[in-house]
């Protein structure tokens, strides 16, 4: 029987999954140098190169990719078995990894973190912010958060939060200079603070009223991928901003920003927590699902 250390296999899976020694070392809670040394020793022990390394990147070889495909389900089963054992002792435990876009983290998940971990102190929660549509299973996540239109059919989806709404707003000074828009088309040629994704895509602003949908491509002068800097720019009077209502509600109430075209701003379903339907969720995820059920019940009007 092979005497390969299970911890070394877990470490290899982390490196291959993240394609980064630094990120894998953070996950494994070891130093980068010790992790690199363990990978060299594992390759020597197995007699095959598993990772291609350069000064800037690391990626699994063909043999490494093949090993990773076989390892991931097995390691998941081991983690699940240990988690189930702890759960039988009455204390759900283990790591819970969730991938979610920034608005869902900021506006929905963040208030849950402390109450959840207080209720389940043996669970270790890890939330990664990511707007990209990833394969959560391949990337080693237990669950993801997305909006309804981006959910895969083979996933179980659970409502995570209440309906949300986008709002278009601007400072009083911007409205004094450029006027109050009466319809979405009035925004054409007006200064805007808009979103740009890491891919370089610039999503349009979408408005809806009485079944009519209008999409406007904001033209700048400022584009950013982070809501905090977008909000700062809008408050500084750089242009019109469309964002989640929860980000700007207090500024609108204080008069620092003014809501625009409100009758064109429709609510939509909030984010969903989703996870694979083809396998039993680990104890840590089941604990979060139970917590979420109680959280939503308490928040219901």
mmCIF file of C-alpha atoms in Angstrom:
data_model
loop_
_atom_site.group_PDB
_atom_site.id
_atom_site.type_symbol
_atom_site.label_atom_id
_atom_site.label_comp_id
_atom_site.label_asym_id
_atom_site.label_seq_id
_atom_site.Cartn_x
_atom_site.Cartn_y
_atom_site.Cartn_z
ATOM 1 C CA UNK A 1 0.000 0.000 0.000
ATOM 2 C CA UNK A 2 1.327 3.462 -0.917
ATOM 3 C CA UNK A 3 2.556 5.465 2.067
ATOM 4 C CA UNK A 4 1.952 8.920 0.530
ATOM 5 C CA UNK A 5 0.908 11.415 3.198
ATOM 6 C CA UNK A 6 -2.702 12.543 2.761
ATOM 7 C CA UNK A 7 -1.677 16.051 3.847
ATOM 8 C CA UNK A 8 0.758 16.256 0.937
ATOM 9 C CA UNK A 9 -2.008 15.282 -1.478
ATOM 10 C CA UNK A 10 -4.272 17.937 0.024
ATOM 11 C CA UNK A 11 -1.485 20.484 -0.372
ATOM 12 C CA UNK A 12 -0.917 19.475 -4.014
ATOM 13 C CA UNK A 13 -4.641 19.813 -4.736
ATOM 14 C CA UNK A 14 -4.608 23.322 -3.259
ATOM 15 C CA UNK A 15 -1.622 24.397 -5.378
ATOM 16 C CA UNK A 16 -3.077 22.887 -8.551
ATOM 17 C CA UNK A 17 -6.508 24.364 -7.898
ATOM 18 C CA UNK A 18 -5.270 27.893 -7.123
ATOM 19 C CA UNK A 19 -2.315 27.734 -9.560
ATOM 20 C CA UNK A 20 -0.480 29.703 -6.919
ATOM 21 C CA UNK A 21 1.859 28.678 -4.107
ATOM 22 C CA UNK A 22 1.009 31.842 -2.185
ATOM 23 C CA UNK A 23 -2.764 31.316 -2.198
ATOM 24 C CA UNK A 24 -2.385 27.598 -1.510
ATOM 25 C CA UNK A 25 -0.030 28.325 1.401
ATOM 26 C CA UNK A 26 -2.626 30.678 2.902
ATOM 27 C CA UNK A 27 -5.280 27.988 2.601
ATOM 28 C CA UNK A 28 -3.018 25.313 4.083
ATOM 29 C CA UNK A 29 -1.672 27.691 6.754
ATOM 30 C CA UNK A 30 1.962 26.984 5.957
ATOM 31 C CA UNK A 31 4.799 29.050 4.521
ATOM 32 C CA UNK A 32 5.340 29.226 0.768
ATOM 33 C CA UNK A 33 8.844 27.804 1.106
ATOM 34 C CA UNK A 34 7.725 24.778 3.124
ATOM 35 C CA UNK A 35 4.862 24.127 0.705
ATOM 36 C CA UNK A 36 7.223 24.285 -2.267
ATOM 37 C CA UNK A 37 9.596 21.854 -0.550
ATOM 38 C CA UNK A 38 6.736 19.439 0.187
ATOM 39 C CA UNK A 39 5.715 19.483 -3.482
ATOM 40 C CA UNK A 40 9.279 18.663 -4.580
ATOM 41 C CA UNK A 41 9.394 15.786 -2.087
ATOM 42 C CA UNK A 42 5.993 14.519 -3.260
ATOM 43 C CA UNK A 43 7.150 14.523 -6.883
ATOM 44 C CA UNK A 44 10.331 12.640 -5.922
ATOM 45 C CA UNK A 45 8.312 10.140 -3.922
ATOM 46 C CA UNK A 46 5.875 9.493 -6.783
ATOM 47 C CA UNK A 47 8.560 9.659 -9.466
ATOM 48 C CA UNK A 48 6.620 12.044 -11.706
ATOM 49 C CA UNK A 49 6.494 15.795 -12.207
ATOM 50 C CA UNK A 50 3.133 17.153 -11.073
ATOM 51 C CA UNK A 51 3.679 20.895 -11.416
ATOM 52 C CA UNK A 52 5.286 23.136 -14.004
ATOM 53 C CA UNK A 53 6.908 26.093 -12.240
ATOM 54 C CA UNK A 54 8.210 29.400 -13.522
ATOM 55 C CA UNK A 55 9.247 32.484 -11.591
ATOM 56 C CA UNK A 56 5.749 33.916 -12.118
ATOM 57 C CA UNK A 57 3.363 30.998 -12.345
ATOM 58 C CA UNK A 58 2.638 27.403 -11.452
ATOM 59 C CA UNK A 59 0.341 24.983 -13.264
ATOM 60 C CA UNK A 60 -0.265 21.245 -13.110
ATOM 61 C CA UNK A 61 1.341 19.035 -15.718
ATOM 62 C CA UNK A 62 -0.775 16.564 -17.663
ATOM 63 C CA UNK A 63 -0.044 13.976 -14.959
ATOM 64 C CA UNK A 64 -0.893 16.567 -12.309
ATOM 65 C CA UNK A 65 -4.205 17.395 -13.989
ATOM 66 C CA UNK A 66 -5.075 13.696 -14.127
ATOM 67 C CA UNK A 67 -4.206 13.235 -10.453
ATOM 68 C CA UNK A 68 -6.194 16.326 -9.473
ATOM 69 C CA UNK A 69 -9.319 15.067 -11.265
ATOM 70 C CA UNK A 70 -9.155 11.830 -9.282
ATOM 71 C CA UNK A 71 -8.134 13.471 -6.014
ATOM 72 C CA UNK A 72 -10.757 16.212 -5.683
ATOM 73 C CA UNK A 73 -13.793 13.897 -5.278
ATOM 74 C CA UNK A 74 -11.849 11.601 -2.925
ATOM 75 C CA UNK A 75 -10.626 14.454 -0.741
ATOM 76 C CA UNK A 76 -14.160 15.817 -0.662
ATOM 77 C CA UNK A 77 -15.427 12.449 0.561
ATOM 78 C CA UNK A 78 -12.765 12.325 3.287
ATOM 79 C CA UNK A 79 -13.623 15.851 4.451
ATOM 80 C CA UNK A 80 -17.306 14.995 4.376
ATOM 81 C CA UNK A 81 -16.814 11.818 6.382
ATOM 82 C CA UNK A 82 -14.859 13.652 9.077
ATOM 83 C CA UNK A 83 -17.409 16.455 9.124
ATOM 84 C CA UNK A 84 -20.266 13.953 9.491
ATOM 85 C CA UNK A 85 -18.443 12.301 12.365
ATOM 86 C CA UNK A 86 -18.142 15.623 14.182
ATOM 87 C CA UNK A 87 -21.794 16.378 13.460
ATOM 88 C CA UNK A 88 -22.859 13.127 15.113
ATOM 89 C CA UNK A 89 -21.173 14.461 18.198
ATOM 90 C CA UNK A 90 -23.568 17.398 18.055
ATOM 91 C CA UNK A 91 -21.132 20.066 16.850
ATOM 92 C CA UNK A 92 -21.027 20.792 13.087
ATOM 93 C CA UNK A 93 -17.440 21.559 12.175
ATOM 94 C CA UNK A 94 -15.046 21.966 9.291
ATOM 95 C CA UNK A 95 -14.314 24.591 6.675
ATOM 96 C CA UNK A 96 -17.097 26.216 4.655
ATOM 97 C CA UNK A 97 -15.917 27.953 1.472
ATOM 98 C CA UNK A 98 -18.350 30.291 -0.325
ATOM 99 C CA UNK A 99 -17.724 32.213 -3.543
ATOM 100 C CA UNK A 100 -19.878 35.319 -4.053
ATOM 101 C CA UNK A 101 -19.974 38.641 -5.938
ATOM 102 C CA UNK A 102 -19.187 41.783 -3.944
ATOM 103 C CA UNK A 103 -22.773 43.151 -3.629
ATOM 104 C CA UNK A 104 -23.985 39.858 -2.183
ATOM 105 C CA UNK A 105 -21.068 39.834 0.264
ATOM 106 C CA UNK A 106 -21.451 43.481 1.288
ATOM 107 C CA UNK A 107 -25.231 43.680 1.487
ATOM 108 C CA UNK A 108 -26.410 40.164 2.347
ATOM 109 C CA UNK A 109 -23.684 37.860 3.667
ATOM 110 C CA UNK A 110 -21.695 40.287 5.836
ATOM 111 C CA UNK A 111 -24.381 40.700 8.539
ATOM 112 C CA UNK A 112 -24.659 36.914 8.842
ATOM 113 C CA UNK A 113 -21.000 36.127 9.526
ATOM 114 C CA UNK A 114 -20.729 36.814 13.247
ATOM 115 C CA UNK A 115 -24.149 35.368 14.219
ATOM 116 C CA UNK A 116 -23.421 32.213 12.208
ATOM 117 C CA UNK A 117 -19.950 31.647 13.655
ATOM 118 C CA UNK A 118 -21.242 32.404 17.154
ATOM 119 C CA UNK A 119 -23.873 29.697 16.716
ATOM 120 C CA UNK A 120 -21.428 27.212 15.141
ATOM 121 C CA UNK A 121 -17.995 27.966 16.670
ATOM 122 C CA UNK A 122 -16.360 24.840 15.220
ATOM 123 C CA UNK A 123 -17.040 25.918 11.633
ATOM 124 C CA UNK A 124 -14.351 27.877 9.781
ATOM 125 C CA UNK A 125 -15.976 30.201 7.248
ATOM 126 C CA UNK A 126 -14.132 31.444 4.161
ATOM 127 C CA UNK A 127 -15.838 33.872 1.758
ATOM 128 C CA UNK A 128 -14.175 34.834 -1.515
ATOM 129 C CA UNK A 129 -15.449 37.777 -3.552
ATOM 130 C CA UNK A 130 -15.532 37.052 -7.281
ATOM 131 C CA UNK A 131 -17.780 38.432 -10.018
ATOM 132 C CA UNK A 132 -16.670 35.766 -12.528
ATOM 133 C CA UNK A 133 -18.905 32.780 -13.205
ATOM 134 C CA UNK A 134 -16.716 29.925 -12.015
ATOM 135 C CA UNK A 135 -17.137 26.182 -11.532
ATOM 136 C CA UNK A 136 -17.412 26.095 -7.736
ATOM 137 C CA UNK A 137 -16.809 22.332 -7.594
ATOM 138 C CA UNK A 138 -13.623 22.488 -9.670
ATOM 139 C CA UNK A 139 -12.398 25.470 -7.638
ATOM 140 C CA UNK A 140 -12.959 23.718 -4.313
ATOM 141 C CA UNK A 141 -15.920 25.745 -3.006
ATOM 142 C CA UNK A 142 -18.787 24.238 -1.042
ATOM 143 C CA UNK A 143 -21.288 26.805 -2.300
ATOM 144 C CA UNK A 144 -21.577 29.898 -4.439
ATOM 145 C CA UNK A 145 -23.805 32.940 -4.591
ATOM 146 C CA UNK A 146 -25.278 34.206 -7.855
ATOM 147 C CA UNK A 147 -28.383 35.857 -9.179
ATOM 148 C CA UNK A 148 -31.173 33.837 -10.747
ATOM 149 C CA UNK A 149 -30.188 34.317 -14.400
ATOM 150 C CA UNK A 150 -26.721 32.831 -13.782
ATOM 151 C CA UNK A 151 -27.713 29.671 -11.890
ATOM 152 C CA UNK A 152 -26.821 26.310 -13.423
ATOM 153 C CA UNK A 153 -29.627 23.782 -13.733
ATOM 154 C CA UNK A 154 -27.784 21.005 -11.901
ATOM 155 C CA UNK A 155 -27.494 23.057 -8.713
ATOM 156 C CA UNK A 156 -29.724 23.358 -5.674
ATOM 157 C CA UNK A 157 -30.519 27.046 -5.139
ATOM 158 C CA UNK A 158 -31.788 28.627 -1.924
ATOM 159 C CA UNK A 159 -32.882 32.283 -1.638
ATOM 160 C CA UNK A 160 -30.226 34.142 0.313
ATOM 161 C CA UNK A 161 -31.781 37.563 0.741
ATOM 162 C CA UNK A 162 -34.813 39.747 -0.007
ATOM 163 C CA UNK A 163 -35.537 41.413 -3.363
ATOM 164 C CA UNK A 164 -33.084 44.112 -4.388
ATOM 165 C CA UNK A 165 -33.215 47.161 -6.629
ATOM 166 C CA UNK A 166 -30.828 49.241 -8.685
ATOM 167 C CA UNK A 167 -31.094 53.002 -8.319
ATOM 168 C CA UNK A 168 -29.737 55.751 -10.545
ATOM 169 C CA UNK A 169 -28.479 58.760 -8.608
ATOM 170 C CA UNK A 170 -26.349 61.870 -8.797
ATOM 171 C CA UNK A 171 -25.334 64.789 -6.617
ATOM 172 C CA UNK A 172 -27.442 67.964 -6.642
ATOM 173 C CA UNK A 173 -24.519 69.726 -8.345
ATOM 174 C CA UNK A 174 -24.559 67.255 -11.264
ATOM 175 C CA UNK A 175 -28.319 67.753 -11.673
ATOM 176 C CA UNK A 176 -27.859 71.528 -11.619
ATOM 177 C CA UNK A 177 -25.291 71.288 -14.422
ATOM 178 C CA UNK A 178 -26.912 68.647 -16.635
ATOM 179 C CA UNK A 179 -30.573 68.710 -15.690
ATOM 180 C CA UNK A 180 -32.935 66.095 -14.282
ATOM 181 C CA UNK A 181 -33.374 63.207 -16.785
ATOM 182 C CA UNK A 182 -37.001 62.408 -17.543
ATOM 183 C CA UNK A 183 -36.358 59.211 -19.487
ATOM 184 C CA UNK A 184 -33.376 56.832 -19.802
ATOM 185 C CA UNK A 185 -32.430 58.203 -23.220
ATOM 186 C CA UNK A 186 -31.740 61.576 -21.588
ATOM 187 C CA UNK A 187 -28.614 60.033 -20.035
ATOM 188 C CA UNK A 188 -26.886 59.718 -23.403
ATOM 189 C CA UNK A 189 -23.922 62.059 -23.490
ATOM 190 C CA UNK A 190 -24.142 62.772 -19.762
ATOM 191 C CA UNK A 191 -21.146 62.031 -17.465
ATOM 192 C CA UNK A 192 -21.336 58.701 -15.700
ATOM 193 C CA UNK A 193 -19.578 56.533 -13.152
ATOM 194 C CA UNK A 194 -19.917 52.976 -14.411
ATOM 195 C CA UNK A 195 -18.742 49.404 -13.930
ATOM 196 C CA UNK A 196 -15.967 47.615 -15.774
ATOM 197 C CA UNK A 197 -15.261 43.917 -15.218
ATOM 198 C CA UNK A 198 -11.833 42.322 -15.086
ATOM 199 C CA UNK A 199 -12.544 40.939 -18.571
ATOM 200 C CA UNK A 200 -12.828 44.506 -19.862
ATOM 201 C CA UNK A 201 -16.609 44.280 -20.383
ATOM 202 C CA UNK A 202 -18.718 47.362 -19.642
ATOM 203 C CA UNK A 203 -22.263 46.242 -18.722
ATOM 204 C CA UNK A 204 -25.081 48.549 -19.878
ATOM 205 C CA UNK A 205 -27.518 50.226 -17.520
ATOM 206 C CA UNK A 206 -30.936 48.587 -17.776
ATOM 207 C CA UNK A 207 -34.241 50.332 -17.061
ATOM 208 C CA UNK A 208 -37.758 48.890 -17.069
ATOM 209 C CA UNK A 209 -41.215 50.427 -16.887
ATOM 210 C CA UNK A 210 -44.602 49.016 -17.908
ATOM 211 C CA UNK A 211 -42.930 46.053 -19.585
ATOM 212 C CA UNK A 212 -40.601 48.236 -21.672
ATOM 213 C CA UNK A 213 -36.857 47.647 -21.226
ATOM 214 C CA UNK A 214 -34.304 50.281 -22.184
ATOM 215 C CA UNK A 215 -30.551 49.663 -22.103
ATOM 216 C CA UNK A 216 -28.144 52.586 -22.042
ATOM 217 C CA UNK A 217 -24.390 52.259 -22.430
ATOM 218 C CA UNK A 218 -22.784 54.705 -19.956
ATOM 219 C CA UNK A 219 -19.944 56.622 -21.493
ATOM 220 C CA UNK A 220 -17.694 57.713 -18.642
ATOM 221 C CA UNK A 221 -15.529 59.568 -17.760
ATOM 222 C CA UNK A 222 -14.937 57.041 -14.960
ATOM 223 C CA UNK A 223 -15.174 53.240 -14.959
ATOM 224 C CA UNK A 224 -14.254 51.004 -12.003
ATOM 225 C CA UNK A 225 -14.784 47.482 -10.761
ATOM 226 C CA UNK A 226 -15.156 48.378 -7.093
ATOM 227 C CA UNK A 227 -18.317 49.898 -5.628
ATOM 228 C CA UNK A 228 -16.461 51.877 -2.973
ATOM 229 C CA UNK A 229 -14.493 53.960 -5.460
ATOM 230 C CA UNK A 230 -17.538 54.330 -7.723
ATOM 231 C CA UNK A 231 -19.532 55.732 -4.812
ATOM 232 C CA UNK A 232 -16.720 58.092 -3.843
ATOM 233 C CA UNK A 233 -16.560 59.428 -7.400
ATOM 234 C CA UNK A 234 -20.326 59.935 -7.543
ATOM 235 C CA UNK A 235 -20.313 61.785 -4.211
ATOM 236 C CA UNK A 236 -17.535 63.992 -5.569
ATOM 237 C CA UNK A 237 -19.868 65.023 -8.401
ATOM 238 C CA UNK A 238 -18.160 63.150 -11.222
ATOM 239 C CA UNK A 239 -21.387 61.913 -12.810
ATOM 240 C CA UNK A 240 -24.481 59.710 -12.644
ATOM 241 C CA UNK A 241 -24.153 56.376 -10.845
ATOM 242 C CA UNK A 242 -26.311 53.265 -11.044
ATOM 243 C CA UNK A 243 -25.825 50.866 -8.165
ATOM 244 C CA UNK A 244 -27.658 48.772 -5.589
ATOM 245 C CA UNK A 245 -30.127 50.791 -3.538
ATOM 246 C CA UNK A 246 -28.584 49.600 -0.259
ATOM 247 C CA UNK A 247 -25.239 51.212 -1.128
ATOM 248 C CA UNK A 248 -26.684 54.709 -1.503
ATOM 249 C CA UNK A 249 -29.854 54.771 0.610
ATOM 250 C CA UNK A 250 -28.273 56.717 3.474
ATOM 251 C CA UNK A 251 -26.663 59.221 1.103
ATOM 252 C CA UNK A 252 -30.015 59.812 -0.614
ATOM 253 C CA UNK A 253 -31.766 60.247 2.740
ATOM 254 C CA UNK A 254 -29.102 62.805 3.763
ATOM 255 C CA UNK A 255 -29.429 64.725 0.501
ATOM 256 C CA UNK A 256 -25.883 64.060 -0.652
ATOM 257 C CA UNK A 257 -27.305 62.131 -3.626
ATOM 258 C CA UNK A 258 -30.643 62.386 -5.423
ATOM 259 C CA UNK A 259 -32.485 59.370 -6.848
ATOM 260 C CA UNK A 260 -33.247 59.737 -10.568
ATOM 261 C CA UNK A 261 -35.775 57.939 -12.823
ATOM 262 C CA UNK A 262 -37.197 56.020 -9.866
ATOM 263 C CA UNK A 263 -40.240 54.870 -11.849
ATOM 264 C CA UNK A 264 -37.787 53.075 -14.170
ATOM 265 C CA UNK A 265 -36.052 51.236 -11.299
ATOM 266 C CA UNK A 266 -37.712 47.874 -10.743
ATOM 267 C CA UNK A 267 -36.923 45.406 -7.976
ATOM 268 C CA UNK A 268 -35.613 41.922 -8.796
ATOM 269 C CA UNK A 269 -35.059 38.705 -6.817
ATOM 270 C CA UNK A 270 -32.147 38.810 -4.401
ATOM 271 C CA UNK A 271 -29.132 36.492 -4.639
ATOM 272 C CA UNK A 272 -29.302 32.732 -4.252
ATOM 273 C CA UNK A 273 -26.947 30.400 -2.422
ATOM 274 C CA UNK A 274 -26.300 27.404 -4.658
ATOM 275 C CA UNK A 275 -24.479 24.103 -4.240
ATOM 276 C CA UNK A 276 -24.124 20.793 -6.144
ATOM 277 C CA UNK A 277 -27.180 18.573 -6.199
ATOM 278 C CA UNK A 278 -25.184 15.452 -6.988
ATOM 279 C CA UNK A 279 -23.621 14.988 -3.572
ATOM 280 C CA UNK A 280 -24.511 15.304 0.083
ATOM 281 C CA UNK A 281 -23.572 18.740 1.429
ATOM 282 C CA UNK A 282 -20.905 18.720 4.157
ATOM 283 C CA UNK A 283 -21.923 19.333 7.748
ATOM 284 C CA UNK A 284 -20.640 22.916 7.697
ATOM 285 C CA UNK A 285 -22.864 23.744 4.708
ATOM 286 C CA UNK A 286 -25.862 21.997 6.269
ATOM 287 C CA UNK A 287 -25.297 24.114 9.378
ATOM 288 C CA UNK A 288 -25.300 27.275 7.239
ATOM 289 C CA UNK A 289 -28.493 26.187 5.459
ATOM 290 C CA UNK A 290 -30.198 25.678 8.837
ATOM 291 C CA UNK A 291 -28.919 29.062 9.995
ATOM 292 C CA UNK A 292 -30.127 30.706 6.772
ATOM 293 C CA UNK A 293 -33.616 29.283 7.222
ATOM 294 C CA UNK A 294 -33.860 30.805 10.715
ATOM 295 C CA UNK A 295 -32.291 34.093 9.536
ATOM 296 C CA UNK A 296 -34.823 34.536 6.758
ATOM 297 C CA UNK A 297 -37.698 33.638 9.067
ATOM 298 C CA UNK A 298 -36.617 36.312 11.550
ATOM 299 C CA UNK A 299 -36.194 38.882 8.784
ATOM 300 C CA UNK A 300 -39.623 38.205 7.285
ATOM 301 C CA UNK A 301 -42.151 41.027 7.901
#
